[in-house]
XYZ file of N, CA and C in Angstrom:
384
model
N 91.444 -64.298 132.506
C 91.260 -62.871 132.728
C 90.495 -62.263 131.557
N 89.230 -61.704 131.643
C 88.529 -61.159 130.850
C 89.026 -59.344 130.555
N 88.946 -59.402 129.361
C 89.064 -57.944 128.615
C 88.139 -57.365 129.520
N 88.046 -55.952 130.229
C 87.002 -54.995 130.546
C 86.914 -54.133 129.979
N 86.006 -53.430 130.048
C 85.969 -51.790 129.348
C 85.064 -50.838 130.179
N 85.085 -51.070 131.625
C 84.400 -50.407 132.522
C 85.168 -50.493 133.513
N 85.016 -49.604 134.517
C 85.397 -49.559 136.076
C 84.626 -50.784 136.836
N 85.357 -51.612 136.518
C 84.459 -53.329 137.279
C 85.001 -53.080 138.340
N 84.578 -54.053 139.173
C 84.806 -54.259 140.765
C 86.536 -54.408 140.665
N 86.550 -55.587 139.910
C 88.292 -56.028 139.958
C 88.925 -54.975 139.077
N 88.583 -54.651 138.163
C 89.523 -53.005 137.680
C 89.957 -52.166 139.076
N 88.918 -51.934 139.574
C 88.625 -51.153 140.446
C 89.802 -51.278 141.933
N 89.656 -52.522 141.970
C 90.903 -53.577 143.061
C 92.104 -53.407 142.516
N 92.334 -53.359 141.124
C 93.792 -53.587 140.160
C 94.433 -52.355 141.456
N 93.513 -50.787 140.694
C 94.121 -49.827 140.810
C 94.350 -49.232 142.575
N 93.578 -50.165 143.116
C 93.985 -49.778 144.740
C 95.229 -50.585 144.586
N 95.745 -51.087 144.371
C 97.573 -52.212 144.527
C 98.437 -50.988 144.528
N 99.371 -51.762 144.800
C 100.679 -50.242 144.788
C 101.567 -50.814 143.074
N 101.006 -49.907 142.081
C 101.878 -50.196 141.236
C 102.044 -48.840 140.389
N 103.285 -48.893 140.197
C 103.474 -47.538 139.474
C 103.207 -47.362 137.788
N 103.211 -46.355 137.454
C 102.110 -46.208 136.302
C 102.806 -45.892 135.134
N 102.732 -45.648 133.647
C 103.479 -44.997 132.743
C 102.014 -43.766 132.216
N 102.352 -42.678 132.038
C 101.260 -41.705 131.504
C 101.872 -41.518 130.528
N 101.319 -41.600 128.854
C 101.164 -41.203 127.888
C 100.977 -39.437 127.619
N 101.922 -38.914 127.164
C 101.235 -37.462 126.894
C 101.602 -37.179 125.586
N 101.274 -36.480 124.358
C 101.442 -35.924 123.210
C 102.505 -34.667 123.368
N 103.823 -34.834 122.670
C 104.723 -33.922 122.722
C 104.074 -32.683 121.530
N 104.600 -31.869 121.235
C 104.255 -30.522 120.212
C 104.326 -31.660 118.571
N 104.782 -32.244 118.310
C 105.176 -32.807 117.196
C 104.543 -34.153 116.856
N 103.416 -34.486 118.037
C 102.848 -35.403 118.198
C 102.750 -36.590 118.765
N 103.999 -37.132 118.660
C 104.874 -37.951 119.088
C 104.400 -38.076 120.225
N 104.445 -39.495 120.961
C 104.454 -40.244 122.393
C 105.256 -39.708 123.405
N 105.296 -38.786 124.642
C 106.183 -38.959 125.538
C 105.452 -39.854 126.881
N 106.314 -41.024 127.166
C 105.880 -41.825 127.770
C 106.893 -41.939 129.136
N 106.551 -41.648 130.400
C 107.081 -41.425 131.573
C 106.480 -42.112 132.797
N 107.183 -42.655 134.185
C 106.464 -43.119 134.664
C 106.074 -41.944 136.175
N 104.873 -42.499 136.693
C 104.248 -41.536 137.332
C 103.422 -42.234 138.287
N 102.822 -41.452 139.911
C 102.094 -42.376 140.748
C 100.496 -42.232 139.897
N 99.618 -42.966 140.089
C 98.671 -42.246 140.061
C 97.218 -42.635 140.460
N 96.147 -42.515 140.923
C 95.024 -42.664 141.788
C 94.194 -42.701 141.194
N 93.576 -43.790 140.796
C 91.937 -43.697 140.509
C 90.216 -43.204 141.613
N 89.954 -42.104 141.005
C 88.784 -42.245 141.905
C 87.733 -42.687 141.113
N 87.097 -43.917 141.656
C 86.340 -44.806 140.618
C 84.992 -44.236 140.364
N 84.350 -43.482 141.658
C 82.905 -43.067 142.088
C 83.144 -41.733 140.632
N 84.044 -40.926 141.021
C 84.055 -39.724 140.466
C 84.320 -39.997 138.834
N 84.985 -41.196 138.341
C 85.659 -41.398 137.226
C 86.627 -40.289 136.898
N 87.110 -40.031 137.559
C 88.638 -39.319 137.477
C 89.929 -40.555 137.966
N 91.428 -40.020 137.608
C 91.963 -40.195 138.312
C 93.237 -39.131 138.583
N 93.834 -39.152 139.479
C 94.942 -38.241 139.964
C 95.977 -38.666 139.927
N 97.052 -37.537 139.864
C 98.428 -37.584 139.890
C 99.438 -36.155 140.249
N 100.152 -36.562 140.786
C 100.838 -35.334 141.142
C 102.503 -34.805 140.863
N 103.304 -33.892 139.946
C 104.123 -33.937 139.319
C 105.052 -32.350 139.588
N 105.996 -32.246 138.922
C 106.439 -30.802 139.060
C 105.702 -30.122 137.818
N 105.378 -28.614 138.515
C 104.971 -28.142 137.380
C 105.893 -27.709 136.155
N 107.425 -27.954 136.117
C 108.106 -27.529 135.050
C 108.398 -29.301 134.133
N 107.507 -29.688 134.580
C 107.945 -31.502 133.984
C 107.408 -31.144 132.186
N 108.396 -31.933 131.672
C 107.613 -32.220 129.947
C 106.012 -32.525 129.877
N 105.420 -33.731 130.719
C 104.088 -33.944 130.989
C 103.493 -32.796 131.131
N 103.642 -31.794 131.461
C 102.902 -30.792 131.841
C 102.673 -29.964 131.357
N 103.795 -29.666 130.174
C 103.908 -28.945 129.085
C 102.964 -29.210 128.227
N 103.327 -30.805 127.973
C 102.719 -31.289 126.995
C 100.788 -31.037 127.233
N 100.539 -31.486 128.505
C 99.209 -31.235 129.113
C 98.443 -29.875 129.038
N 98.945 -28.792 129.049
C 98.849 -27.866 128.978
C 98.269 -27.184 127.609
N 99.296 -28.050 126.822
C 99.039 -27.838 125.097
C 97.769 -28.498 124.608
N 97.929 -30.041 124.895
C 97.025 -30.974 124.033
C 96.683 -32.013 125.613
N 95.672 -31.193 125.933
C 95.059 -32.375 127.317
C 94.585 -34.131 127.346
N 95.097 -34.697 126.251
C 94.467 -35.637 125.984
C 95.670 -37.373 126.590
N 95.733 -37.951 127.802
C 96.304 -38.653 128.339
C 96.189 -40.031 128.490
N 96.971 -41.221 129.045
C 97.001 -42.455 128.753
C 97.689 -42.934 129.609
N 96.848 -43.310 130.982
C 98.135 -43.982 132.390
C 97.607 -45.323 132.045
N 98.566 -46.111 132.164
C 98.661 -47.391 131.971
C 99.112 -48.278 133.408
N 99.092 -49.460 134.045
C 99.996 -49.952 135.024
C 99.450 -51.713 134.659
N 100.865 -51.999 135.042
C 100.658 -53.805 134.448
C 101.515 -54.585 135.241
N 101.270 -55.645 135.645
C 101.336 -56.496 136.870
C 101.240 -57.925 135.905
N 102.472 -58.185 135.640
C 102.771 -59.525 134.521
C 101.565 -59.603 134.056
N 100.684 -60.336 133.983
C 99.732 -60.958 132.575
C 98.170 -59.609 132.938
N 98.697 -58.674 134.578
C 96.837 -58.197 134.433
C 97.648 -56.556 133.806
N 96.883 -55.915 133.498
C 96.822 -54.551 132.901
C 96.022 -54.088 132.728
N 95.958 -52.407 133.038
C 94.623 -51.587 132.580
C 95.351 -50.228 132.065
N 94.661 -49.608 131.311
C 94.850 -48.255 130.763
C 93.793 -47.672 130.525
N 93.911 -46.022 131.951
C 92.511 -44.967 131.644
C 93.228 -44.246 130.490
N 92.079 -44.328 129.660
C 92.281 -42.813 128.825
C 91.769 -41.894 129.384
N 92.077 -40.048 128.855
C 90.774 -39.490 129.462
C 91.414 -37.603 128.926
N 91.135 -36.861 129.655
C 91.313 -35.353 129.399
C 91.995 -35.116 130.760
N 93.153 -34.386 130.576
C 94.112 -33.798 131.772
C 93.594 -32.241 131.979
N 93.597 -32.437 133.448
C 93.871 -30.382 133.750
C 94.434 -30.766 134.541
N 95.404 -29.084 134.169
C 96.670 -29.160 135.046
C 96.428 -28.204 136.495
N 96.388 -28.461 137.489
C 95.949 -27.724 138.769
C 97.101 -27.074 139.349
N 97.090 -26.276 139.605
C 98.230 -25.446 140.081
C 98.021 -24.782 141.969
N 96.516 -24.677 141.806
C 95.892 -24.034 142.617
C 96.183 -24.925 144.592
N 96.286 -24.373 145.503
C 96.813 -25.050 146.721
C 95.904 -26.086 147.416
N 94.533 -26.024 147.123
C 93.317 -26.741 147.774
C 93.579 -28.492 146.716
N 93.901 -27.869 145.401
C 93.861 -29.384 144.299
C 95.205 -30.117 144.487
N 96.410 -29.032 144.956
C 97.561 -29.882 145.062
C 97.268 -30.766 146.041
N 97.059 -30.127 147.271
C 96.793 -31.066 148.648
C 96.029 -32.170 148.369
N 94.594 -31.832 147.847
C 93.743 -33.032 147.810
C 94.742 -34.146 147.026
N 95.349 -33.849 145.659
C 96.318 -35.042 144.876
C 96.813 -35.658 146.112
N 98.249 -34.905 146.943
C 99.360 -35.262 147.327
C 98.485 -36.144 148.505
N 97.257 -36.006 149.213
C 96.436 -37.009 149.939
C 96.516 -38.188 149.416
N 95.228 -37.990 147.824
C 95.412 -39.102 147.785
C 96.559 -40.383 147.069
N 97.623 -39.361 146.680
C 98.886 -40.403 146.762
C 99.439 -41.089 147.655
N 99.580 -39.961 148.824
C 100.115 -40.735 150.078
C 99.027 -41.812 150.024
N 97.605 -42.080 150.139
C 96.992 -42.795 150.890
C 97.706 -43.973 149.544
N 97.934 -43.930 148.299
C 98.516 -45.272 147.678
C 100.120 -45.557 147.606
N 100.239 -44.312 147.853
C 102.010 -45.116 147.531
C 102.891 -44.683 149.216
N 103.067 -43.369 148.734
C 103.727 -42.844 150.200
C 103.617 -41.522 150.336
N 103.474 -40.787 151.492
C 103.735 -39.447 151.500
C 104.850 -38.765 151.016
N 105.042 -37.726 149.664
C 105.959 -37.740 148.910
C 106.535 -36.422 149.407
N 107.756 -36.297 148.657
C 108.626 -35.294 149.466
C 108.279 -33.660 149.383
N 108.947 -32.694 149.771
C 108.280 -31.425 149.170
C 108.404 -31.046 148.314
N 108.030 -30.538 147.283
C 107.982 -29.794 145.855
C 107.401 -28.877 146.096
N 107.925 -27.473 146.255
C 107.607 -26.411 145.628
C 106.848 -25.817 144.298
N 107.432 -26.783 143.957
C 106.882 -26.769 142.056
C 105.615 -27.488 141.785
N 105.474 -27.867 142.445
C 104.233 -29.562 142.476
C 102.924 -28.998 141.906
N 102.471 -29.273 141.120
C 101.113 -29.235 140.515
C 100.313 -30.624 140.474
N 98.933 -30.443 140.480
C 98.144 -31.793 140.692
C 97.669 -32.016 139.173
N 97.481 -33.359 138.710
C 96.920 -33.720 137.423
C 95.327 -34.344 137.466
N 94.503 -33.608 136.653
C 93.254 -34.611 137.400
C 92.814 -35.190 136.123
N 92.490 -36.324 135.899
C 92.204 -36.800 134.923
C 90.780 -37.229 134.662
N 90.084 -36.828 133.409
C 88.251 -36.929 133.502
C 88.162 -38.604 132.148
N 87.848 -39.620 133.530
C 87.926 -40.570 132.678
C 87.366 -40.939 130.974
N 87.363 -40.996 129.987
C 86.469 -41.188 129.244
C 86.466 -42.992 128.593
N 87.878 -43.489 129.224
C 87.256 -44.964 128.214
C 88.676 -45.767 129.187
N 88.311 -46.916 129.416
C 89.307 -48.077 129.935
C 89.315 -49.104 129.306
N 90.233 -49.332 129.836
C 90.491 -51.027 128.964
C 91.107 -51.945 129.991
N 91.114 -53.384 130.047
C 92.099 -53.727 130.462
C 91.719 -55.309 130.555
N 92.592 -56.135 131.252
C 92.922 -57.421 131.564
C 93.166 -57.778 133.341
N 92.426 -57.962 134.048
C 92.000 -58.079 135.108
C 91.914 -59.538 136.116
């Protein structure tokens, strides 16, 4: 398995699998809060998505210092986007998220609270 550092074909395959993710966010104090979360790569766009309550710590934290780290690992393969979070609140960005989650994991339950995460890729890594 070769190191990547691009959206390769097989990066690209990792993140269509159903595996759940850990997102990295910066608490006020700097510190790691590390949680797990669904989340969607769109490879064309170099974003990826996620969808959460809007009163979650992640969101807080996002809000403050946009700077994020979803990770997902499948015994020996792994990848981690870095990139810049906005937090969407708005009804057109929730829907589009909660789409494309259902289309990877499952159609998720209702949240009232639910805000969408969109993430603007800037660097990957991984083992493929």
């Amino acid at each position: 398995m070769p190191r990547v550092h691009d959206l390769t074909e097989e990066l690209v395959s990792f993140w269509q699998e159903r595996h759940l993710c850990t997102v990295t966010t910066l608490r006020d104090d700097g510190t790691p809060h590390v949680v797990p979360m669904g989340v969607v790569l769109d490879a064309e766009e170099r974003v990826a998505w996620g969808i959460t309550s809007g009163t979650s710590q992640k969101v807080a934290n996002l809000r403050r210092t946009p700077v994020v780290a979803v990770c997902q690992v499948d015994r020996a393969r792994w990848s981690t986007l870095e990139g810049h979070a906005e937090v969407l609140d708005d009804a057109v960005s929730v829907a589009e998220a909660v789409r494309r989650y259902a289309g990877r994991y499952r159609q998720p339950r209702e949240n009232p609270a639910r805000v969408a995460i969109r993430i603007e890729i800037t660097s990957v890594i991984g083992n493929v």
